[in-house]
Coordinates of C-alpha atoms in Angstrom, one line a residue:
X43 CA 47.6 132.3 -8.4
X44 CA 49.9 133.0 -11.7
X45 CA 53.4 131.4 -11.1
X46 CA 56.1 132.6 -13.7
X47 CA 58.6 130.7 -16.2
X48 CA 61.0 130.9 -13.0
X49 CA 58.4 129.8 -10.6
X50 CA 58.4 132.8 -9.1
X51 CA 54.7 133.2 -7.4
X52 CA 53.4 136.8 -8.6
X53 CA 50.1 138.9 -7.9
X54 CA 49.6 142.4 -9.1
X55 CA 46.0 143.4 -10.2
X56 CA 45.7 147.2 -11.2
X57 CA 42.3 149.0 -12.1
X58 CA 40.4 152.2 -10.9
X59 CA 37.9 149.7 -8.7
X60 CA 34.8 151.1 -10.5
X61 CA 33.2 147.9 -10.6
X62 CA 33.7 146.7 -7.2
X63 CA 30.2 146.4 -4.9
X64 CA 30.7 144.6 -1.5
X65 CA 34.1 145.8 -0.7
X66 CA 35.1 146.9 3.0
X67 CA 37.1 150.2 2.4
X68 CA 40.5 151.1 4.2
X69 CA 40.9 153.7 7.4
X70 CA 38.4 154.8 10.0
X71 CA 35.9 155.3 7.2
X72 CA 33.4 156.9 9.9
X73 CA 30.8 158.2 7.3
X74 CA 27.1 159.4 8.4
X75 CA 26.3 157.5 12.0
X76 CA 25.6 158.6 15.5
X77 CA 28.8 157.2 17.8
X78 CA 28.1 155.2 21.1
X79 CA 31.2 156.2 22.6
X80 CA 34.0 158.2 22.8
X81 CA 36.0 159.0 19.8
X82 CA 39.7 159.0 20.2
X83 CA 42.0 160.6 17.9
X84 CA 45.1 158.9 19.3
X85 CA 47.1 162.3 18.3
X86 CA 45.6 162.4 15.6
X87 CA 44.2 165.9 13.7
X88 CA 40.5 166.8 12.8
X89 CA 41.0 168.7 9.1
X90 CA 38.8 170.1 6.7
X91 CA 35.6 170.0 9.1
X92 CA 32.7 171.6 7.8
X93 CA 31.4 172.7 11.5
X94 CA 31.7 171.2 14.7
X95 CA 28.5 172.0 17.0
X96 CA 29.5 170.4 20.6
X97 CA 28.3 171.8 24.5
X98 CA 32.3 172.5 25.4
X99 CA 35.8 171.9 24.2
X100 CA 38.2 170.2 26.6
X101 CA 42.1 170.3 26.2
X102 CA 44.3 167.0 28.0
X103 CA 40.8 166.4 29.8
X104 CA 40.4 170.1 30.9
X105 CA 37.5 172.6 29.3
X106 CA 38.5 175.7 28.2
X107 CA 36.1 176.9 25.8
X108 CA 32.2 176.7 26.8
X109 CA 29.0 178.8 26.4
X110 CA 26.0 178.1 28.5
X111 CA 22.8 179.9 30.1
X112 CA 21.8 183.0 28.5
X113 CA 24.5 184.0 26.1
X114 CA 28.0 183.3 28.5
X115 CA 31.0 182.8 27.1
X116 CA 33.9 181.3 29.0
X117 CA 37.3 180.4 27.9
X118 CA 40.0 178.7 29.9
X119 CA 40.6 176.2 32.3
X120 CA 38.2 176.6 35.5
X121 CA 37.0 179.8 33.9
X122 CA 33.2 178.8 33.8
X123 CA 30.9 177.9 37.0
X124 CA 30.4 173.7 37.6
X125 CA 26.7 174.2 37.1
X126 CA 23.5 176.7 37.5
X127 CA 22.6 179.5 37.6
X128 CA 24.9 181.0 34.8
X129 CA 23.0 184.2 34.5
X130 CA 23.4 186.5 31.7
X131 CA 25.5 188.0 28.6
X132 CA 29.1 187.0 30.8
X133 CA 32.1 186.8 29.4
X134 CA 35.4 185.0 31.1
X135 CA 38.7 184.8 29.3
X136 CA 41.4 183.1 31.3
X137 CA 42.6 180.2 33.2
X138 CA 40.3 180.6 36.3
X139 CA 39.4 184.0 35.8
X140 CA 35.8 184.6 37.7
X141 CA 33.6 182.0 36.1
X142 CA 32.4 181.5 40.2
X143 CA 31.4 185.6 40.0
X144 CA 29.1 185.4 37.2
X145 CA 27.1 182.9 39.3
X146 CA 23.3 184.0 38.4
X147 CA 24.7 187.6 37.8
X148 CA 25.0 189.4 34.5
X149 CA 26.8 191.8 32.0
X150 CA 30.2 190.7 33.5
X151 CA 33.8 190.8 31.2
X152 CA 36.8 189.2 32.9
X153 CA 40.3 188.5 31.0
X154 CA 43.3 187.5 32.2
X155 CA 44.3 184.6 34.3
X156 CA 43.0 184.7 37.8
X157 CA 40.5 187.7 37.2
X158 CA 37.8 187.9 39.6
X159 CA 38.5 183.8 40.5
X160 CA 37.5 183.9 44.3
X161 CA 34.0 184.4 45.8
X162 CA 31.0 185.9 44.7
X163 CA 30.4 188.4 42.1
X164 CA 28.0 191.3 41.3
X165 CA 27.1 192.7 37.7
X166 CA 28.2 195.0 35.1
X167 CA 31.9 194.8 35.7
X168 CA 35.2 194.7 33.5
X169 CA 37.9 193.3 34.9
X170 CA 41.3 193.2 32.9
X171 CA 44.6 191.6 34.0
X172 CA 46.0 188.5 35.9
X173 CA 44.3 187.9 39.2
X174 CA 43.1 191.5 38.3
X175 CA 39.5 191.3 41.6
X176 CA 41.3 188.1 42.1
X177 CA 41.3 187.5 45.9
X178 CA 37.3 188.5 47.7
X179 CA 34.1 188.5 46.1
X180 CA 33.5 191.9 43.6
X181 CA 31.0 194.5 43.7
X182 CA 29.1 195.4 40.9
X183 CA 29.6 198.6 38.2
X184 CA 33.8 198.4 38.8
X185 CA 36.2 198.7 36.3
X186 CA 39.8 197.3 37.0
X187 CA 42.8 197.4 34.6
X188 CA 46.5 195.8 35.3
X189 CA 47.6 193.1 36.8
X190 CA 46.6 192.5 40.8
X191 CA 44.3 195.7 40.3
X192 CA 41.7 195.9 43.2
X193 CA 43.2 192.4 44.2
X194 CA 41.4 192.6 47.6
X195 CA 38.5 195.1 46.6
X196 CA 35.2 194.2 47.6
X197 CA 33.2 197.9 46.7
X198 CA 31.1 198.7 44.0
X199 CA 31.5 201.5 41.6
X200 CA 35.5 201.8 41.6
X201 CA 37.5 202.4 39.3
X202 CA 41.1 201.0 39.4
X203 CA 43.8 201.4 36.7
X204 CA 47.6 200.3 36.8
X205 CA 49.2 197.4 38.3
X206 CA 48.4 196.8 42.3
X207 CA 45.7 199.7 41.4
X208 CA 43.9 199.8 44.8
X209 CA 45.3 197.2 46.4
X210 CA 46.8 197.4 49.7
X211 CA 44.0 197.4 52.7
X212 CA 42.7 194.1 52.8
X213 CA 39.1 192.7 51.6
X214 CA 37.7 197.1 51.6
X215 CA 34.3 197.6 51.1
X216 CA 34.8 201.2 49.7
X217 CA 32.9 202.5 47.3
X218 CA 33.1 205.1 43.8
X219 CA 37.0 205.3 44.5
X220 CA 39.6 206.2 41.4
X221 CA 42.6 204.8 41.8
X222 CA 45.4 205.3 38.7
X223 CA 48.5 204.5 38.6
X224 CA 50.8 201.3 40.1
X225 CA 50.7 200.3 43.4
X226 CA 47.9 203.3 44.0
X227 CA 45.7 202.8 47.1
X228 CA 42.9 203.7 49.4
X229 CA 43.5 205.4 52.6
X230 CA 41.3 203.1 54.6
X231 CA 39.2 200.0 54.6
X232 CA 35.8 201.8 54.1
X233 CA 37.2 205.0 52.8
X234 CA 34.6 206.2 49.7
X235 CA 35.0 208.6 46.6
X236 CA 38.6 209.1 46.9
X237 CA 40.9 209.5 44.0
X238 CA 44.5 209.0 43.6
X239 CA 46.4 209.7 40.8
X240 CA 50.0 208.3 41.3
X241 CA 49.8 208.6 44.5
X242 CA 50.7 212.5 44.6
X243 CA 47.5 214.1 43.8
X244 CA 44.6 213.0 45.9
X245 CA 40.9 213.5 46.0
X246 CA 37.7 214.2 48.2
X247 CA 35.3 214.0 45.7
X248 CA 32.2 214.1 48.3
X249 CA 33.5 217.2 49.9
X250 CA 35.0 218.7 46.0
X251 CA 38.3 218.7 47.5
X252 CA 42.0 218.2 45.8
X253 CA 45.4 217.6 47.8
X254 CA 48.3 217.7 46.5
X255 CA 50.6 215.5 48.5
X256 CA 48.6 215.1 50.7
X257 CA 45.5 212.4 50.9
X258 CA 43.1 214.5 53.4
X259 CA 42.6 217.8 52.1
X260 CA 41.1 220.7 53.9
X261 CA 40.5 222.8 51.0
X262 CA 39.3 222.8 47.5
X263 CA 43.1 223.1 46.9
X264 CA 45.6 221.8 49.5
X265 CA 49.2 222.0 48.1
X266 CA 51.7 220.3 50.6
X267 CA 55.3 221.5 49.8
X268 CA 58.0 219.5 49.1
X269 CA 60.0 220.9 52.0
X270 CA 60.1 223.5 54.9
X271 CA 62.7 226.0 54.2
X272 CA 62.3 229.7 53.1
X273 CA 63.8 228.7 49.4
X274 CA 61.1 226.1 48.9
X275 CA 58.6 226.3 47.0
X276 CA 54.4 225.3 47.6
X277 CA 52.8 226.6 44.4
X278 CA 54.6 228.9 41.3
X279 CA 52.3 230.7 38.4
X280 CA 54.0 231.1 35.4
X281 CA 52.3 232.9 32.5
X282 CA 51.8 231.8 28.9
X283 CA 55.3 232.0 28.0
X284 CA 56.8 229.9 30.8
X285 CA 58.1 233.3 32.9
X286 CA 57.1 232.8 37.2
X287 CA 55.0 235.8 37.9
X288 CA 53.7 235.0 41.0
X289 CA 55.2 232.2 43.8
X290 CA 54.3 231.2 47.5
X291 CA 57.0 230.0 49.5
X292 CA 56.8 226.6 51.8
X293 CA 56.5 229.3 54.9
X294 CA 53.1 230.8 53.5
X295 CA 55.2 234.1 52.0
X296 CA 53.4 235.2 48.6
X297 CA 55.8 236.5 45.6
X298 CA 53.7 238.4 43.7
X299 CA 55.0 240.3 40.4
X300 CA 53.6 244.1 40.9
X301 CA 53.3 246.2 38.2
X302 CA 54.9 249.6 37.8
X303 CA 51.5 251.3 36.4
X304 CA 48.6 252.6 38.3
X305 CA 49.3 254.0 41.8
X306 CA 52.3 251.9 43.1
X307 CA 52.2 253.1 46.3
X308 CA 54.4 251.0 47.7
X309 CA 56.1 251.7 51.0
X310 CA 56.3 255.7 51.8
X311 CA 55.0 258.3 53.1
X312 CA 52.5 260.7 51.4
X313 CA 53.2 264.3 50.8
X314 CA 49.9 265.3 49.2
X315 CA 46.3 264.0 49.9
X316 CA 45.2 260.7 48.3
X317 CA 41.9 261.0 46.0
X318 CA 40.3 257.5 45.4
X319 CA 38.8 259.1 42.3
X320 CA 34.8 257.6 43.9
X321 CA 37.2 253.7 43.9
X322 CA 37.1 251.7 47.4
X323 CA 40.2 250.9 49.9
X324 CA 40.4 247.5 50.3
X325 CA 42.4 245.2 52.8
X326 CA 43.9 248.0 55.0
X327 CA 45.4 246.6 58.0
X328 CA 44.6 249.8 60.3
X329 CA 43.7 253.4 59.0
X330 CA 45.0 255.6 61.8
X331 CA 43.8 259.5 61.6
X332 CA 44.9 262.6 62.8
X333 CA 42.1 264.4 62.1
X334 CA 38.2 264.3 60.7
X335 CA 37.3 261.5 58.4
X336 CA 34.7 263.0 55.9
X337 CA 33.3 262.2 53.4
X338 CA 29.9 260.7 51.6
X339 CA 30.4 257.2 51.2
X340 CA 30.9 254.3 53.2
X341 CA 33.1 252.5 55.2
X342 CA 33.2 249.2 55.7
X343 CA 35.7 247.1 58.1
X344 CA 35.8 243.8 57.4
X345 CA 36.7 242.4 60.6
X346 CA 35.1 241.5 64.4
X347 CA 35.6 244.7 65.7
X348 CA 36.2 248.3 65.9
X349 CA 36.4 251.5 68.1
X350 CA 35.9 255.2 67.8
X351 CA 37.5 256.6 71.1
X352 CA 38.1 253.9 73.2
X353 CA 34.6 252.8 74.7
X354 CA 32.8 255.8 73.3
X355 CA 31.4 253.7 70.0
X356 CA 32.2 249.8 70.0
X357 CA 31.1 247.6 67.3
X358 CA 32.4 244.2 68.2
X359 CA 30.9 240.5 67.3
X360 CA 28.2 242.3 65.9
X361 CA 27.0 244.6 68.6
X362 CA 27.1 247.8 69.6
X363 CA 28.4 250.3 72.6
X364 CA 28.0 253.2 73.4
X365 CA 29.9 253.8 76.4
X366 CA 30.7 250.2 77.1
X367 CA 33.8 248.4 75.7
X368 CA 32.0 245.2 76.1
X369 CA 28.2 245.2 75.3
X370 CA 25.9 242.2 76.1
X371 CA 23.4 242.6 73.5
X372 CA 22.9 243.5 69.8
X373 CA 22.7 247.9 71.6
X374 CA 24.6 248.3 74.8
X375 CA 24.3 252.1 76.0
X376 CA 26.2 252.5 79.6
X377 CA 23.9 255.9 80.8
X378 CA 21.2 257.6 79.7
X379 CA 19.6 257.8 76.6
X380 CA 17.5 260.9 74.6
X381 CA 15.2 260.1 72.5
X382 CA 14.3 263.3 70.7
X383 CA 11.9 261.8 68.3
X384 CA 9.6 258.4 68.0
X385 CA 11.1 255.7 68.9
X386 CA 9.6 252.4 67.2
X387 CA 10.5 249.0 68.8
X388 CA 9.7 246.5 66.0
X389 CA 10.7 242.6 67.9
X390 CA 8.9 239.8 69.4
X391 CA 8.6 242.0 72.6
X392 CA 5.8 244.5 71.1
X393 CA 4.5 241.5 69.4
X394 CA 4.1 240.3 72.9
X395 CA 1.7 243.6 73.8
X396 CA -0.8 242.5 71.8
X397 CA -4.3 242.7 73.2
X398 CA -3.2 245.0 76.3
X399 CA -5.2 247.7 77.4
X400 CA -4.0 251.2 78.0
X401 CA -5.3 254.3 79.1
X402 CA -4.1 257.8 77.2
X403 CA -4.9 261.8 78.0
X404 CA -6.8 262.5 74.4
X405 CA -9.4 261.8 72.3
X406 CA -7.5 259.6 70.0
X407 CA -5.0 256.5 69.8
X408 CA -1.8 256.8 68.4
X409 CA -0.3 253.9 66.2
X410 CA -0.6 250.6 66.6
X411 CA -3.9 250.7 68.9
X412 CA -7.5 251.1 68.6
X413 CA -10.0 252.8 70.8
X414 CA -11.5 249.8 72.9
X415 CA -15.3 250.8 72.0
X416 CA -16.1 247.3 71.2
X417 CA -16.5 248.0 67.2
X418 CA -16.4 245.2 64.3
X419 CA -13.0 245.0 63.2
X420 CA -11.3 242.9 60.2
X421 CA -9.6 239.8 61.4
X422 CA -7.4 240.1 58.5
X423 CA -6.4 243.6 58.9
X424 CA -5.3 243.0 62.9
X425 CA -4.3 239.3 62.6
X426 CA -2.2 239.5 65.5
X427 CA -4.6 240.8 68.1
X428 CA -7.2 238.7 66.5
X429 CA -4.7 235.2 67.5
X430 CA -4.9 237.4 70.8
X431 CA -8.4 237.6 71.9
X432 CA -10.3 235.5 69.4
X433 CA -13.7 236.2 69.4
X434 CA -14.0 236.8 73.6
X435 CA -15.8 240.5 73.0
X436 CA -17.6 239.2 70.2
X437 CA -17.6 237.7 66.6
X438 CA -18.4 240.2 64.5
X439 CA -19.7 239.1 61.4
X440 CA -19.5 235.8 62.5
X441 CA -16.6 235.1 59.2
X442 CA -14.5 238.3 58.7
X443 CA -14.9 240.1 61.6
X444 CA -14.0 240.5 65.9
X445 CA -15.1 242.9 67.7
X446 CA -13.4 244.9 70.1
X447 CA -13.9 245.2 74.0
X448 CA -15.9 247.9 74.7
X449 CA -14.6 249.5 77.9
X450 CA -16.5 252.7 77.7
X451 CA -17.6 254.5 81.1
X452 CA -16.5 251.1 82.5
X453 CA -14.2 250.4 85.2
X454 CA -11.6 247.4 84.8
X455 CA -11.5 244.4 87.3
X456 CA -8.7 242.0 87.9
X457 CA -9.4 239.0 86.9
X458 CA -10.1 236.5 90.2
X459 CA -8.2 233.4 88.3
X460 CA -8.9 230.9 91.1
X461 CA -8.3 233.6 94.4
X462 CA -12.3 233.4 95.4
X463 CA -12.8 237.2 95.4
X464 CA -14.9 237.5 92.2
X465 CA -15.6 233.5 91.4
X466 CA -17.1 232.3 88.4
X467 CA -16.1 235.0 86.2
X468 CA -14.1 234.5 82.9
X469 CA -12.1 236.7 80.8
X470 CA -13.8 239.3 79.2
X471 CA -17.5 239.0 81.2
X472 CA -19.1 241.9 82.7
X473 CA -21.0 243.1 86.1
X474 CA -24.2 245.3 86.6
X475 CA -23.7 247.9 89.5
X476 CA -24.0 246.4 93.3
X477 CA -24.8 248.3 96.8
X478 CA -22.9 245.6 99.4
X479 CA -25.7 244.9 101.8
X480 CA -25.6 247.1 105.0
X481 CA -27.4 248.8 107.7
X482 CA -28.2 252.2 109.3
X483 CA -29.1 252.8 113.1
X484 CA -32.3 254.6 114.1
X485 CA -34.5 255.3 117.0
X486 CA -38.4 254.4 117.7
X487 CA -40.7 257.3 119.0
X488 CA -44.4 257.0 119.6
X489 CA -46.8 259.7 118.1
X490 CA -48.8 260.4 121.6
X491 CA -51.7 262.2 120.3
X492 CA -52.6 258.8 118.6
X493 CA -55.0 256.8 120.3
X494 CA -54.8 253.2 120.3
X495 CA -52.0 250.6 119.7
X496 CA -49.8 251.2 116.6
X497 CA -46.4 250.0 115.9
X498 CA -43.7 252.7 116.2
X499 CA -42.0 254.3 113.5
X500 CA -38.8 254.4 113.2
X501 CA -36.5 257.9 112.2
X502 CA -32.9 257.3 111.5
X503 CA -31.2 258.4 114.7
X504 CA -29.8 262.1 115.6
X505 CA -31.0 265.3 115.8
X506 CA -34.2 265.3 113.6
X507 CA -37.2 266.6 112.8
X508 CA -40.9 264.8 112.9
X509 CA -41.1 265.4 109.3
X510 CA -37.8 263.9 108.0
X511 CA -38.4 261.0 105.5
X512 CA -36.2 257.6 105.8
X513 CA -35.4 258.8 101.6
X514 CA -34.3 262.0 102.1
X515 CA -30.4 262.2 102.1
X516 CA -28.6 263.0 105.2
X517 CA -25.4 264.4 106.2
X518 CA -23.1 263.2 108.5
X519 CA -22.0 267.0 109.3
X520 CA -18.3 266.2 107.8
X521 CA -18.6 265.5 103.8
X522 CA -21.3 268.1 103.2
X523 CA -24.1 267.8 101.6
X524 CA -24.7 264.1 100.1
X525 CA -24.5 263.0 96.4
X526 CA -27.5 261.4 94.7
X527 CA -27.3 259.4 91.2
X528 CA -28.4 256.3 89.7
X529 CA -24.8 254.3 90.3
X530 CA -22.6 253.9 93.1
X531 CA -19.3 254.7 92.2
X532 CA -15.8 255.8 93.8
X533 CA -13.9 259.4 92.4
X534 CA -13.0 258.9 89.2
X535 CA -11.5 260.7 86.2
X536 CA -12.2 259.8 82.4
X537 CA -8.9 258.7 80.0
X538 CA -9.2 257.3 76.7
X539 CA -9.2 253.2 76.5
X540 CA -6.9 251.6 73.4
X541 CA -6.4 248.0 72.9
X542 CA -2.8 247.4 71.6
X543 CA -2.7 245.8 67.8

């Protein structure tokens, strides 16, 4: 202790301290340790830090900056999940924006406060603007910009831009809509690829289909006008310079400019003949004639029906009449019909033919049969009567080849199909010739210029001689003189046999 002259006590030392060694320094001094508890700042700054590496940061006991799991990145009170699974490469930016919809899902971006905060999520969507997705659970591939867009969209694959943007039907579950514009909406709760763009020109984009002012089109292009009067307007072309050329009225009437080239027929009556120069005549409403039509060309009437003289020639719903107004099938003719040359039916009914048998007054076969002399025939060639019969006359070759019935000198049976008549007999089998059993009266004479016992012999009965054998053939004095061959057959007369291909 120095005391001055006055006895005033004074102590002032001054130096730059380089000497000192064992001296406890001023402040916090925290220098190089691991801490054992919190460290509070009491209001207090952190400057000049060289890094700060920590799991989260946390604002008046709230964290709002924190990346976990695989490469997520939230930011903002309640924006990230309480604990696992994260899942993958989310981002969340905003007081409770959907850190709950990243939940093990991944490639996720929400901003805004509120965005995509309630439920569960999907993957792969961007979701920009407060409470932007905010209210159900979120789809996955969406994209929705503004605040409250798709507030109460649960789909996948929609894309919603504008404030209220596809709001309006509570918790939807429709899918690949477009929705632009504020306050823009869906037509229904499950309504899918619609679009609405300001809510004036609407879409069906699975049926290709745009309405204008109206949300269910029934065209490619269906215009609603903007009133009902004559004076109002649906649609109006302009050309390039701005100028209406054409306009069609909210009553369906069409404006067209016309112009005053070319034929210009307008409304009038002709006073020479009109030459089409080989061009067509399109759209007439009726072409009424007082005399011939002629010509080389066509015509063609592009409607259901059509008459020549009444019910003389009718060509309606696709069928024709002669003769009847009202024909019944694809040709309706009311009275007879000449046919002066071949007529050739080509339809499932001749296809039906095939494999019948019938009888003709020549040598030959005309088209479309072959003479039924059981021959070889290619299967390929005569498919259809091949499906027919098969191989029931024969298999030709055994590969490429059928053959033919051979009816030849034969006479045709009925086939007995269960009657009894002719049992055991199948399509296509034949029969040897038959005599039905019978018998034939005769009378017993005795030769009296035998001696002795013999048995009598026996002469068929009638006036007879002794020398008349049982063989010989006798008449019964009304048919003439009896036939003799090696069959027994009725009258007969020999046609031609064809088999129908």
């Amino acid at each position: 202790m120095w005391v001055a002259s006055d006895g005033v006590h004074a102590t002032k030392f001054t130096g730059d301290g380089s000497g000192l060694t064992n001296v406890s320094g001023t402040g916090d001094n925290l220098g190089s340790h691991v801490a054992t508890k919190t460290l509070d700042m009491a209001g207090y700054d952190i400057n000049a830090a060289g890094g700060i590496s920590a799991t989260g940061y946390k604002q008046s006991g709230e964290t709002i900056l924190i990346v976990e799991g695989d490469e997520n990145f939230y930011s903002g009170i309640g924006a990230s999940p309480d604990g696992p699974p994260y899942g993958s490469a989310n981002t969340s930016i905003g007081n409770d924006s959907g850190g709950w919809a990243t939940v093990g899902r991944e490639y996720n971006s929400f901003f805004g406060y509120g965005a995509a905060y309630s439920g569960t999520g999907g993957d792969e969507n961007t979701i920009l603007g407060a409470v932007a997705a905010g209210l159900s659970g979120i789809g996955s591939g969406n994209t929705m910009i503004g605040a409250w867009a798709g507030w109460d969209s649960s789909g996948d694959g929609n894309i919603f831009i504008g404030n209220n943007a596809g709001t309006g039907v509570r918790y939807a579950t429709s899918d690949n809509n477009i929705m632009i514009g504020n306050n823009t909406h869906m037509s229904s709760y499950d309504a899918s690829y619609k679009l609405n763009i300001g809510n004036l020109l609407y879409g069906d984009m699975a049926a290709y289909s745009i309405g204008i002012g109206t949300e269910t089109p029934m065209a490619a292009l269906d215009v609603v006008s903007t009133g009902t009067a004559s004076n109002v307007y649906a649609q109006i072309w302009r050309n390039g310079t701005g100028v209406v050329v054409a306009s069609m009225t909210s009553q369906g009437t069409l404006f067209a400019t016309l112009g005053t080239s070319g034929d210009n027929l307008g409304n009038h009556t002709a006073t020479q003949a009109l030459n089409m120069g080989g061009f067509n005549l399109n759209n007439a409403g009726a072409i009424t004639s007082v005399s011939t039509i002629t010509g080389y060309s066509t015509m063609t009437v592009l409607g259901s029906a059509f008459s020549v003289g009444g019910s003389t020639l009718v060509v309606v719903n696709g069928r024709v009449g002669i003769s009847s107004a009202a024909p019944v099938a694809q040709l309706g003719v009311q009275g007879e019909a000449v046919i002066s040359s071949t007529l050739t039916v080509q339809s499932i009914m001749a296809d039906n033919l095939v494999g019948g048998i019938m009888y003709f007054a020549k040598s030959s076969c005309p088209n479309g049969f072959l003479k039924a002399n059981g021959a070889a025939v290619s299967r390929t060639t005569y498919s259809k009567l091949y499906d027919a019969i098969g191989v029931t006359f024969g298999s030709g070759d055994g590969s490429t080849t059928f053959n033919l019935p051979d009816i030849r000198g034969e006479f045709l049976r009925g086939y007995d199909d269960g009657r009894g008549v002719d049992s055991g007999r199948s399509i296509g089998t034949s029969q040897s010739d038959a005599f039905q059993g019978h018998r034939h009266r005769t009378t017993k004479r005795y030769n009296s210029a035998i001696s002795g016992t013999i048995g009598p012999v026996y002469r068929p009965d009638g006036s007879i001689s002794d020398d008349t054998l049982l063989t010989d053939p006798i008449s019964d004095g009304v048919n003439g003189t009896p036939r003799v061959a090696s069959e027994t057959r009725p009258r007969n007369i020999a046609l031609m046999g064809c088999i129908k291909y």
